[in-house]
Amino acid sequence: MAHELQDRYSKLVDAKLRATLVKKDGVIFNNRYEGNPKAGKVKVPVRDTEVAVADYSKTNGAGATHGDTSYIDVTVDKDKAVNEIIDGFDAAAVPDNLVADRLDSAAYSMALQIEKDATTVLEAQATTFGDTSALSPETIYGTIVDVRTAMSKAHIPNDNRRWLLVSPETYALILKSPEFVRATQLGDAVVQTGAQGRIAGFNVFEDTTLSETTDFIAGHPDWCTRVNEWGVNVHLQDLSGSGKYIGASAVQGRKIYAHAVTKKKVLQIKKHA
């Protein structure tokens, strides 16, 4: 029963994370990696070369090609804990509504921390685009189109999964652009990603964790990876044997994760002075 509760509590927090995160798994990041994050390191595949295509001869067939998938080692360097004390109840007596409230709060705090850590990696790995001149209503759309062109020249798929993380100030400019199409006009598939809309082929996400001098980051999920696992599942821990707390318990859990970019030129970052 205890194990089932841990699994259920962890799934509840994960569901809240999926709903809260701007930089969601499957939208901004993929989850392709090999190995156990609890071991401290995993291998992430680098998709930098594609399968070769050759002419076919009915007489001689086609020459065989062999492309090895290369990997990079990614250290799982983030280990975040939740240890929220619930005073006045031992673990068996905590009301369900109180547990639900603590789980909801824990997921919100965890999501904010994951967002900030993801932003740090994306900003550090991205390629600087253009100069540091400030964006304006007259230049916002043209700048985004130029980024779209740069990504197309780098052979980044234009498959409706390109994303644009924008600061609140940049989002305000985009909202005033007649080229911006709101998510509600694009159907459920876009709405479910959490995008506010689309412009120049990018799904647009307002991100309040971008650095003060970052206008936007453009990217694609195929080359941005998130390693994400529970180091210790969420559970209610009775504290009566602690020697310190009397008639108290705690919601505890540990989340381990890491972020990696496998192809830097995929990410384009626009900064201002």
PDB file of C-alpha atoms in Angstrom:
ATOM      1  CA  MET A   1       0.000   0.000   0.000  1.00  0.00           C
ATOM      2  CA  ALA A   2       2.807   2.413   0.874  1.00  0.00           C
ATOM      3  CA  HIS A   3       4.480   1.782  -2.483  1.00  0.00           C
ATOM      4  CA  GLU A   4       1.183   2.353  -4.312  1.00  0.00           C
ATOM      5  CA  LEU A   5       0.733   5.676  -2.517  1.00  0.00           C
ATOM      6  CA  GLN A   6       4.282   6.754  -3.409  1.00  0.00           C
ATOM      7  CA  ASP A   7       3.629   5.920  -7.048  1.00  0.00           C
ATOM      8  CA  ARG A   8       0.297   7.774  -7.007  1.00  0.00           C
ATOM      9  CA  TYR A   9       1.716  10.837  -5.266  1.00  0.00           C
ATOM     10  CA  SER A  10       4.632  11.002  -7.722  1.00  0.00           C
ATOM     11  CA  LYS A  11       2.254  10.714 -10.679  1.00  0.00           C
ATOM     12  CA  LEU A  12       0.097  13.507  -9.265  1.00  0.00           C
ATOM     13  CA  VAL A  13       3.129  15.791  -8.991  1.00  0.00           C
ATOM     14  CA  ASP A  14       4.250  14.833 -12.511  1.00  0.00           C
ATOM     15  CA  ALA A  15       0.786  15.650 -13.867  1.00  0.00           C
ATOM     16  CA  LYS A  16       0.958  19.070 -12.216  1.00  0.00           C
ATOM     17  CA  LEU A  17       4.458  19.584 -13.638  1.00  0.00           C
ATOM     18  CA  ARG A  18       3.238  18.792 -17.150  1.00  0.00           C
ATOM     19  CA  ALA A  19       0.430  21.301 -16.757  1.00  0.00           C
ATOM     20  CA  THR A  20       2.629  24.019 -15.221  1.00  0.00           C
ATOM     21  CA  LEU A  21       5.892  23.849 -17.153  1.00  0.00           C
ATOM     22  CA  VAL A  22       6.340  26.203 -20.101  1.00  0.00           C
ATOM     23  CA  LYS A  23       9.283  24.171 -21.374  1.00  0.00           C
ATOM     24  CA  LYS A  24       7.411  20.882 -21.496  1.00  0.00           C
ATOM     25  CA  ASP A  25       8.744  17.406 -22.264  1.00  0.00           C
ATOM     26  CA  GLY A  26       7.814  16.439 -25.812  1.00  0.00           C
ATOM     27  CA  VAL A  27       7.356  20.095 -26.795  1.00  0.00           C
ATOM     28  CA  ILE A  28      10.555  21.975 -25.947  1.00  0.00           C
ATOM     29  CA  PHE A  29      12.614  18.966 -24.837  1.00  0.00           C
ATOM     30  CA  ASN A  30      12.750  15.332 -25.914  1.00  0.00           C
ATOM     31  CA  ASN A  31      13.407  12.519 -23.414  1.00  0.00           C
ATOM     32  CA  ARG A  32      15.733  10.358 -25.518  1.00  0.00           C
ATOM     33  CA  TYR A  33      18.529   8.984 -23.384  1.00  0.00           C
ATOM     34  CA  GLU A  34      19.994   5.655 -22.356  1.00  0.00           C
ATOM     35  CA  GLY A  35      20.931   4.593 -18.864  1.00  0.00           C
ATOM     36  CA  ASN A  36      19.634   5.120 -15.366  1.00  0.00           C
ATOM     37  CA  PRO A  37      19.652   8.750 -14.149  1.00  0.00           C
ATOM     38  CA  LYS A  38      20.028   7.471 -10.583  1.00  0.00           C
ATOM     39  CA  ALA A  39      23.527   6.323 -11.544  1.00  0.00           C
ATOM     40  CA  GLY A  40      24.464   9.968 -12.030  1.00  0.00           C
ATOM     41  CA  LYS A  41      25.136   9.896 -15.777  1.00  0.00           C
ATOM     42  CA  VAL A  42      23.261   8.933 -18.962  1.00  0.00           C
ATOM     43  CA  LYS A  43      24.018   8.781 -22.675  1.00  0.00           C
ATOM     44  CA  VAL A  44      22.129  11.111 -25.004  1.00  0.00           C
ATOM     45  CA  PRO A  45      22.075  10.370 -28.761  1.00  0.00           C
ATOM     46  CA  VAL A  46      23.402  13.115 -31.031  1.00  0.00           C
ATOM     47  CA  ARG A  47      21.245  13.424 -34.120  1.00  0.00           C
ATOM     48  CA  ASP A  48      23.732  15.259 -36.333  1.00  0.00           C
ATOM     49  CA  THR A  49      23.862  13.013 -39.409  1.00  0.00           C
ATOM     50  CA  GLU A  50      20.947  11.389 -41.187  1.00  0.00           C
ATOM     51  CA  VAL A  51      20.651   8.100 -43.075  1.00  0.00           C
ATOM     52  CA  ALA A  52      22.265   8.388 -46.539  1.00  0.00           C
ATOM     53  CA  VAL A  53      20.091   8.120 -49.659  1.00  0.00           C
ATOM     54  CA  ALA A  54      21.595   6.675 -52.875  1.00  0.00           C
ATOM     55  CA  ASP A  55      20.469   5.858 -56.400  1.00  0.00           C
ATOM     56  CA  TYR A  56      19.100   2.363 -56.909  1.00  0.00           C
ATOM     57  CA  SER A  57      20.099   0.156 -59.831  1.00  0.00           C
ATOM     58  CA  LYS A  58      17.876  -2.755 -60.872  1.00  0.00           C
ATOM     59  CA  THR A  59      21.052  -4.571 -61.895  1.00  0.00           C
ATOM     60  CA  ASN A  60      23.431  -3.780 -59.063  1.00  0.00           C
ATOM     61  CA  GLY A  61      21.091  -2.678 -56.296  1.00  0.00           C
ATOM     62  CA  ALA A  62      22.299   0.070 -53.972  1.00  0.00           C
ATOM     63  CA  GLY A  63      25.476   0.333 -51.966  1.00  0.00           C
ATOM     64  CA  ALA A  64      25.076  -0.303 -48.265  1.00  0.00           C
ATOM     65  CA  THR A  65      25.754   2.543 -45.888  1.00  0.00           C
ATOM     66  CA  HIS A  66      26.409   2.455 -42.184  1.00  0.00           C
ATOM     67  CA  GLY A  67      25.933   5.386 -39.897  1.00  0.00           C
ATOM     68  CA  ASP A  68      26.814   5.014 -36.241  1.00  0.00           C
ATOM     69  CA  THR A  69      24.736   6.878 -33.697  1.00  0.00           C
ATOM     70  CA  SER A  70      27.073   8.920 -31.552  1.00  0.00           C
ATOM     71  CA  TYR A  71      26.338   9.739 -27.924  1.00  0.00           C
ATOM     72  CA  ILE A  72      27.364  12.331 -25.404  1.00  0.00           C
ATOM     73  CA  ASP A  73      27.616  11.680 -21.687  1.00  0.00           C
ATOM     74  CA  VAL A  74      25.307  13.909 -19.681  1.00  0.00           C
ATOM     75  CA  THR A  75      25.851  14.231 -15.953  1.00  0.00           C
ATOM     76  CA  VAL A  76      22.598  14.302 -14.007  1.00  0.00           C
ATOM     77  CA  ASP A  77      23.608  17.292 -11.926  1.00  0.00           C
ATOM     78  CA  LYS A  78      20.303  18.446 -10.455  1.00  0.00           C
ATOM     79  CA  ASP A  79      18.972  16.721  -7.337  1.00  0.00           C
ATOM     80  CA  LYS A  80      16.126  18.700  -5.785  1.00  0.00           C
ATOM     81  CA  ALA A  81      14.234  17.729  -2.643  1.00  0.00           C
ATOM     82  CA  VAL A  82      10.820  18.472  -1.224  1.00  0.00           C
ATOM     83  CA  ASN A  83      10.575  18.088   2.555  1.00  0.00           C
ATOM     84  CA  GLU A  84       7.416  19.901   3.670  1.00  0.00           C
ATOM     85  CA  ILE A  85       6.478  19.375   7.322  1.00  0.00           C
ATOM     86  CA  ILE A  86       2.807  18.871   8.189  1.00  0.00           C
ATOM     87  CA  ASP A  87       2.453  19.598  11.884  1.00  0.00           C
ATOM     88  CA  GLY A  88      -0.247  18.041  14.017  1.00  0.00           C
ATOM     89  CA  PHE A  89      -0.701  14.807  12.093  1.00  0.00           C
ATOM     90  CA  ASP A  90       1.164  11.551  11.958  1.00  0.00           C
ATOM     91  CA  ALA A  91       1.487  10.068   8.470  1.00  0.00           C
ATOM     92  CA  ALA A  92      -1.549   7.790   8.800  1.00  0.00           C
ATOM     93  CA  ALA A  93      -3.874  10.592   9.865  1.00  0.00           C
ATOM     94  CA  VAL A  94      -3.086  13.382   7.377  1.00  0.00           C
ATOM     95  CA  PRO A  95      -6.327  14.419   5.601  1.00  0.00           C
ATOM     96  CA  ASP A  96      -6.370  13.785   1.851  1.00  0.00           C
ATOM     97  CA  ASN A  97      -7.164  17.417   1.050  1.00  0.00           C
ATOM     98  CA  LEU A  98      -4.099  18.563   3.013  1.00  0.00           C
ATOM     99  CA  VAL A  99      -1.875  16.074   1.179  1.00  0.00           C
ATOM    100  CA  ALA A 100      -3.317  17.254  -2.152  1.00  0.00           C
ATOM    101  CA  ASP A 101      -2.593  20.887  -1.262  1.00  0.00           C
ATOM    102  CA  ARG A 102       1.010  20.117  -0.316  1.00  0.00           C
ATOM    103  CA  LEU A 103       1.532  18.050  -3.479  1.00  0.00           C
ATOM    104  CA  ASP A 104       0.138  20.853  -5.624  1.00  0.00           C
ATOM    105  CA  SER A 105       2.396  23.401  -3.949  1.00  0.00           C
ATOM    106  CA  ALA A 106       5.431  21.120  -4.228  1.00  0.00           C
ATOM    107  CA  ALA A 107       4.817  20.622  -7.955  1.00  0.00           C
ATOM    108  CA  TYR A 108       4.518  24.361  -8.549  1.00  0.00           C
ATOM    109  CA  SER A 109       7.795  25.077  -6.749  1.00  0.00           C
ATOM    110  CA  MET A 110       9.523  22.189  -8.511  1.00  0.00           C
ATOM    111  CA  ALA A 111       8.300  23.399 -11.914  1.00  0.00           C
ATOM    112  CA  LEU A 112       9.701  26.894 -11.329  1.00  0.00           C
ATOM    113  CA  GLN A 113      13.086  25.469 -10.371  1.00  0.00           C
ATOM    114  CA  ILE A 114      13.177  23.180 -13.422  1.00  0.00           C
ATOM    115  CA  GLU A 115      12.213  26.114 -15.665  1.00  0.00           C
ATOM    116  CA  LYS A 116      15.063  28.252 -14.328  1.00  0.00           C
ATOM    117  CA  ASP A 117      17.618  25.453 -14.688  1.00  0.00           C
ATOM    118  CA  ALA A 118      16.461  24.711 -18.246  1.00  0.00           C
ATOM    119  CA  THR A 119      16.749  28.388 -19.170  1.00  0.00           C
ATOM    120  CA  THR A 120      20.331  28.504 -17.884  1.00  0.00           C
ATOM    121  CA  VAL A 121      21.330  25.616 -20.176  1.00  0.00           C
ATOM    122  CA  LEU A 122      19.472  26.894 -23.249  1.00  0.00           C
ATOM    123  CA  GLU A 123      20.884  30.403 -22.952  1.00  0.00           C
ATOM    124  CA  ALA A 124      24.427  29.097 -22.458  1.00  0.00           C
ATOM    125  CA  GLN A 125      24.270  26.730 -25.445  1.00  0.00           C
ATOM    126  CA  ALA A 126      22.422  28.911 -27.963  1.00  0.00           C
ATOM    127  CA  THR A 127      24.010  30.678 -30.931  1.00  0.00           C
ATOM    128  CA  THR A 128      23.686  34.470 -30.807  1.00  0.00           C
ATOM    129  CA  PHE A 129      21.507  35.855 -33.578  1.00  0.00           C
ATOM    130  CA  GLY A 130      21.915  39.350 -35.001  1.00  0.00           C
ATOM    131  CA  ASP A 131      22.998  42.328 -32.962  1.00  0.00           C
ATOM    132  CA  THR A 132      21.899  43.700 -29.597  1.00  0.00           C
ATOM    133  CA  SER A 133      19.568  46.386 -30.911  1.00  0.00           C
ATOM    134  CA  ALA A 134      16.209  46.547 -29.174  1.00  0.00           C
ATOM    135  CA  LEU A 135      13.205  45.010 -30.885  1.00  0.00           C
ATOM    136  CA  SER A 136      10.299  47.233 -31.863  1.00  0.00           C
ATOM    137  CA  PRO A 137       6.826  46.808 -33.365  1.00  0.00           C
ATOM    138  CA  GLU A 138       8.390  47.564 -36.754  1.00  0.00           C
ATOM    139  CA  THR A 139      11.213  44.990 -36.471  1.00  0.00           C
ATOM    140  CA  ILE A 140       9.751  42.109 -34.439  1.00  0.00           C
ATOM    141  CA  TYR A 141       8.205  40.125 -37.291  1.00  0.00           C
ATOM    142  CA  GLY A 142      11.110  40.640 -39.692  1.00  0.00           C
ATOM    143  CA  THR A 143      13.588  39.484 -37.043  1.00  0.00           C
ATOM    144  CA  ILE A 144      11.637  36.303 -36.367  1.00  0.00           C
ATOM    145  CA  VAL A 145      11.405  35.616 -40.117  1.00  0.00           C
ATOM    146  CA  ASP A 146      15.190  36.013 -40.385  1.00  0.00           C
ATOM    147  CA  VAL A 147      15.628  33.462 -37.580  1.00  0.00           C
ATOM    148  CA  ARG A 148      13.268  31.115 -39.434  1.00  0.00           C
ATOM    149  CA  THR A 149      15.453  31.471 -42.531  1.00  0.00           C
ATOM    150  CA  ALA A 150      18.638  30.743 -40.568  1.00  0.00           C
ATOM    151  CA  MET A 151      17.110  27.572 -39.108  1.00  0.00           C
ATOM    152  CA  SER A 152      15.894  26.418 -42.514  1.00  0.00           C
ATOM    153  CA  LYS A 153      19.400  26.880 -43.939  1.00  0.00           C
ATOM    154  CA  ALA A 154      20.676  24.712 -41.074  1.00  0.00           C
ATOM    155  CA  HIS A 155      18.189  22.005 -42.209  1.00  0.00           C
ATOM    156  CA  ILE A 156      16.088  22.189 -39.049  1.00  0.00           C
ATOM    157  CA  PRO A 157      12.726  20.570 -39.873  1.00  0.00           C
ATOM    158  CA  ASN A 158       9.864  22.987 -40.415  1.00  0.00           C
ATOM    159  CA  ASP A 159       7.374  20.448 -39.069  1.00  0.00           C
ATOM    160  CA  ASN A 160       5.232  22.680 -36.842  1.00  0.00           C
ATOM    161  CA  ARG A 161       7.456  21.805 -33.848  1.00  0.00           C
ATOM    162  CA  ARG A 162       9.844  24.745 -34.018  1.00  0.00           C
ATOM    163  CA  TRP A 163       9.428  26.782 -30.864  1.00  0.00           C
ATOM    164  CA  LEU A 164      10.034  30.329 -29.734  1.00  0.00           C
ATOM    165  CA  LEU A 165      10.518  31.137 -26.040  1.00  0.00           C
ATOM    166  CA  VAL A 166       9.903  34.852 -25.600  1.00  0.00           C
ATOM    167  CA  SER A 167      10.234  37.341 -22.772  1.00  0.00           C
ATOM    168  CA  PRO A 168       7.068  39.138 -21.584  1.00  0.00           C
ATOM    169  CA  GLU A 169       8.252  42.299 -23.361  1.00  0.00           C
ATOM    170  CA  THR A 170       8.809  40.438 -26.638  1.00  0.00           C
ATOM    171  CA  TYR A 171       5.472  38.686 -26.279  1.00  0.00           C
ATOM    172  CA  ALA A 172       3.784  42.082 -25.945  1.00  0.00           C
ATOM    173  CA  LEU A 173       5.315  43.108 -29.279  1.00  0.00           C
ATOM    174  CA  ILE A 174       4.221  39.840 -30.911  1.00  0.00           C
ATOM    175  CA  LEU A 175       0.652  40.305 -29.665  1.00  0.00           C
ATOM    176  CA  LYS A 176       0.513  43.601 -31.556  1.00  0.00           C
ATOM    177  CA  SER A 177       1.812  41.998 -34.752  1.00  0.00           C
ATOM    178  CA  PRO A 178      -0.907  41.274 -37.353  1.00  0.00           C
ATOM    179  CA  GLU A 179       1.033  38.155 -38.383  1.00  0.00           C
ATOM    180  CA  PHE A 180       0.513  36.501 -34.993  1.00  0.00           C
ATOM    181  CA  VAL A 181      -2.120  33.741 -34.958  1.00  0.00           C
ATOM    182  CA  ARG A 182      -3.572  32.960 -31.536  1.00  0.00           C
ATOM    183  CA  ALA A 183      -3.611  29.363 -30.304  1.00  0.00           C
ATOM    184  CA  THR A 184      -7.410  29.227 -30.191  1.00  0.00           C
ATOM    185  CA  GLN A 185      -7.447  29.711 -33.952  1.00  0.00           C
ATOM    186  CA  LEU A 186      -5.011  26.857 -34.596  1.00  0.00           C
ATOM    187  CA  GLY A 187      -6.811  23.886 -33.028  1.00  0.00           C
ATOM    188  CA  ASP A 188      -6.381  21.584 -30.041  1.00  0.00           C
ATOM    189  CA  ALA A 189      -2.970  20.243 -31.087  1.00  0.00           C
ATOM    190  CA  VAL A 190      -1.344  23.642 -30.570  1.00  0.00           C
ATOM    191  CA  VAL A 191      -3.369  24.498 -27.472  1.00  0.00           C
ATOM    192  CA  GLN A 192      -2.265  21.266 -25.784  1.00  0.00           C
ATOM    193  CA  THR A 193       1.409  22.220 -26.138  1.00  0.00           C
ATOM    194  CA  GLY A 194       0.778  25.286 -24.008  1.00  0.00           C
ATOM    195  CA  ALA A 195       1.694  27.636 -26.854  1.00  0.00           C
ATOM    196  CA  GLN A 196       0.029  31.036 -26.912  1.00  0.00           C
ATOM    197  CA  GLY A 197      -0.027  30.973 -30.718  1.00  0.00           C
ATOM    198  CA  ARG A 198       2.156  30.838 -33.817  1.00  0.00           C
ATOM    199  CA  ILE A 199       4.182  33.296 -35.856  1.00  0.00           C
ATOM    200  CA  ALA A 200       6.424  32.661 -38.879  1.00  0.00           C
ATOM    201  CA  GLY A 201       6.147  28.900 -38.322  1.00  0.00           C
ATOM    202  CA  PHE A 202       7.119  29.027 -34.627  1.00  0.00           C
ATOM    203  CA  ASN A 203       4.943  27.952 -31.708  1.00  0.00           C
ATOM    204  CA  VAL A 204       5.201  30.876 -29.274  1.00  0.00           C
ATOM    205  CA  PHE A 205       5.652  30.437 -25.508  1.00  0.00           C
ATOM    206  CA  GLU A 206       5.921  33.292 -23.028  1.00  0.00           C
ATOM    207  CA  ASP A 207       8.760  32.479 -20.626  1.00  0.00           C
ATOM    208  CA  THR A 208       9.226  34.615 -17.526  1.00  0.00           C
ATOM    209  CA  THR A 209      12.497  32.873 -16.565  1.00  0.00           C
ATOM    210  CA  LEU A 210      14.541  34.211 -19.502  1.00  0.00           C
ATOM    211  CA  SER A 211      17.436  36.460 -18.507  1.00  0.00           C
ATOM    212  CA  GLU A 212      16.838  40.188 -18.401  1.00  0.00           C
ATOM    213  CA  THR A 213      18.729  40.789 -21.665  1.00  0.00           C
ATOM    214  CA  THR A 214      17.194  37.867 -23.611  1.00  0.00           C
ATOM    215  CA  ASP A 215      14.445  38.745 -26.100  1.00  0.00           C
ATOM    216  CA  PHE A 216      13.794  35.206 -27.318  1.00  0.00           C
ATOM    217  CA  ILE A 217      15.277  31.771 -27.954  1.00  0.00           C
ATOM    218  CA  ALA A 218      14.270  29.747 -31.028  1.00  0.00           C
ATOM    219  CA  GLY A 219      14.749  25.983 -31.192  1.00  0.00           C
ATOM    220  CA  HIS A 220      13.467  22.500 -31.995  1.00  0.00           C
ATOM    221  CA  PRO A 221      12.853  19.592 -29.575  1.00  0.00           C
ATOM    222  CA  ASP A 222      14.866  17.034 -31.564  1.00  0.00           C
ATOM    223  CA  TRP A 223      18.140  18.522 -30.295  1.00  0.00           C
ATOM    224  CA  CYS A 224      17.181  19.545 -26.773  1.00  0.00           C
ATOM    225  CA  THR A 225      17.024  16.756 -24.181  1.00  0.00           C
ATOM    226  CA  ARG A 226      15.688  16.603 -20.662  1.00  0.00           C
ATOM    227  CA  VAL A 227      16.657  13.738 -18.350  1.00  0.00           C
ATOM    228  CA  ASN A 228      13.950  13.460 -15.729  1.00  0.00           C
ATOM    229  CA  GLU A 229      13.420  10.905 -12.948  1.00  0.00           C
ATOM    230  CA  TRP A 230      12.328  10.589  -9.344  1.00  0.00           C
ATOM    231  CA  GLY A 231      15.355   9.819  -7.191  1.00  0.00           C
ATOM    232  CA  VAL A 232      12.986   9.079  -4.314  1.00  0.00           C
ATOM    233  CA  ASN A 233       9.258   8.891  -4.967  1.00  0.00           C
ATOM    234  CA  VAL A 234       6.972  11.350  -3.195  1.00  0.00           C
ATOM    235  CA  HIS A 235       5.688   9.936   0.079  1.00  0.00           C
ATOM    236  CA  LEU A 236       4.371  10.834   3.509  1.00  0.00           C
ATOM    237  CA  GLN A 237       7.087  10.335   6.119  1.00  0.00           C
ATOM    238  CA  ASP A 238       6.115  10.033   9.780  1.00  0.00           C
ATOM    239  CA  LEU A 239       8.504  12.107  11.925  1.00  0.00           C
ATOM    240  CA  SER A 240       7.576  10.737  15.338  1.00  0.00           C
ATOM    241  CA  GLY A 241      10.836   8.803  15.580  1.00  0.00           C
ATOM    242  CA  SER A 242      13.016  11.753  14.636  1.00  0.00           C
ATOM    243  CA  GLY A 243      13.663  12.776  18.231  1.00  0.00           C
ATOM    244  CA  LYS A 244      12.730  16.337  17.290  1.00  0.00           C
ATOM    245  CA  TYR A 245       9.204  16.450  15.845  1.00  0.00           C
ATOM    246  CA  ILE A 246       6.184  15.265  17.838  1.00  0.00           C
ATOM    247  CA  GLY A 247       2.900  14.458  16.136  1.00  0.00           C
ATOM    248  CA  ALA A 248       4.174  15.577  12.748  1.00  0.00           C
ATOM    249  CA  SER A 249       4.871  14.146   9.312  1.00  0.00           C
ATOM    250  CA  ALA A 250       6.327  15.451   6.051  1.00  0.00           C
ATOM    251  CA  VAL A 251       5.750  15.241   2.331  1.00  0.00           C
ATOM    252  CA  GLN A 252       9.125  14.165   0.975  1.00  0.00           C
ATOM    253  CA  GLY A 253      10.577  13.362  -2.413  1.00  0.00           C
ATOM    254  CA  ARG A 254      13.662  13.899  -4.591  1.00  0.00           C
ATOM    255  CA  LYS A 255      13.628  14.841  -8.275  1.00  0.00           C
ATOM    256  CA  ILE A 256      16.772  14.319 -10.347  1.00  0.00           C
ATOM    257  CA  TYR A 257      17.148  15.869 -13.777  1.00  0.00           C
ATOM    258  CA  ALA A 258      19.463  17.440 -16.327  1.00  0.00           C
ATOM    259  CA  HIS A 259      19.235  19.336 -19.606  1.00  0.00           C
ATOM    260  CA  ALA A 260      21.421  19.007 -22.690  1.00  0.00           C
ATOM    261  CA  VAL A 261      21.659  20.572 -26.151  1.00  0.00           C
ATOM    262  CA  THR A 262      23.112  18.229 -28.775  1.00  0.00           C
ATOM    263  CA  LYS A 263      23.342  20.658 -31.698  1.00  0.00           C
ATOM    264  CA  LYS A 264      24.108  24.258 -30.774  1.00  0.00           C
ATOM    265  CA  LYS A 265      23.269  25.839 -34.128  1.00  0.00           C
ATOM    266  CA  VAL A 266      19.681  24.665 -33.680  1.00  0.00           C
ATOM    267  CA  LEU A 267      19.230  27.214 -30.888  1.00  0.00           C
ATOM    268  CA  GLN A 268      19.167  30.887 -31.865  1.00  0.00           C
ATOM    269  CA  ILE A 269      19.109  33.525 -29.138  1.00  0.00           C
ATOM    270  CA  LYS A 270      18.329  37.210 -29.597  1.00  0.00           C
ATOM    271  CA  LYS A 271      19.772  39.489 -26.927  1.00  0.00           C
ATOM    272  CA  HIS A 272      19.546  43.213 -26.310  1.00  0.00           C
ATOM    273  CA  ALA A 273      22.108  45.506 -24.750  1.00  0.00           C
TER     274      ALA A 273
END
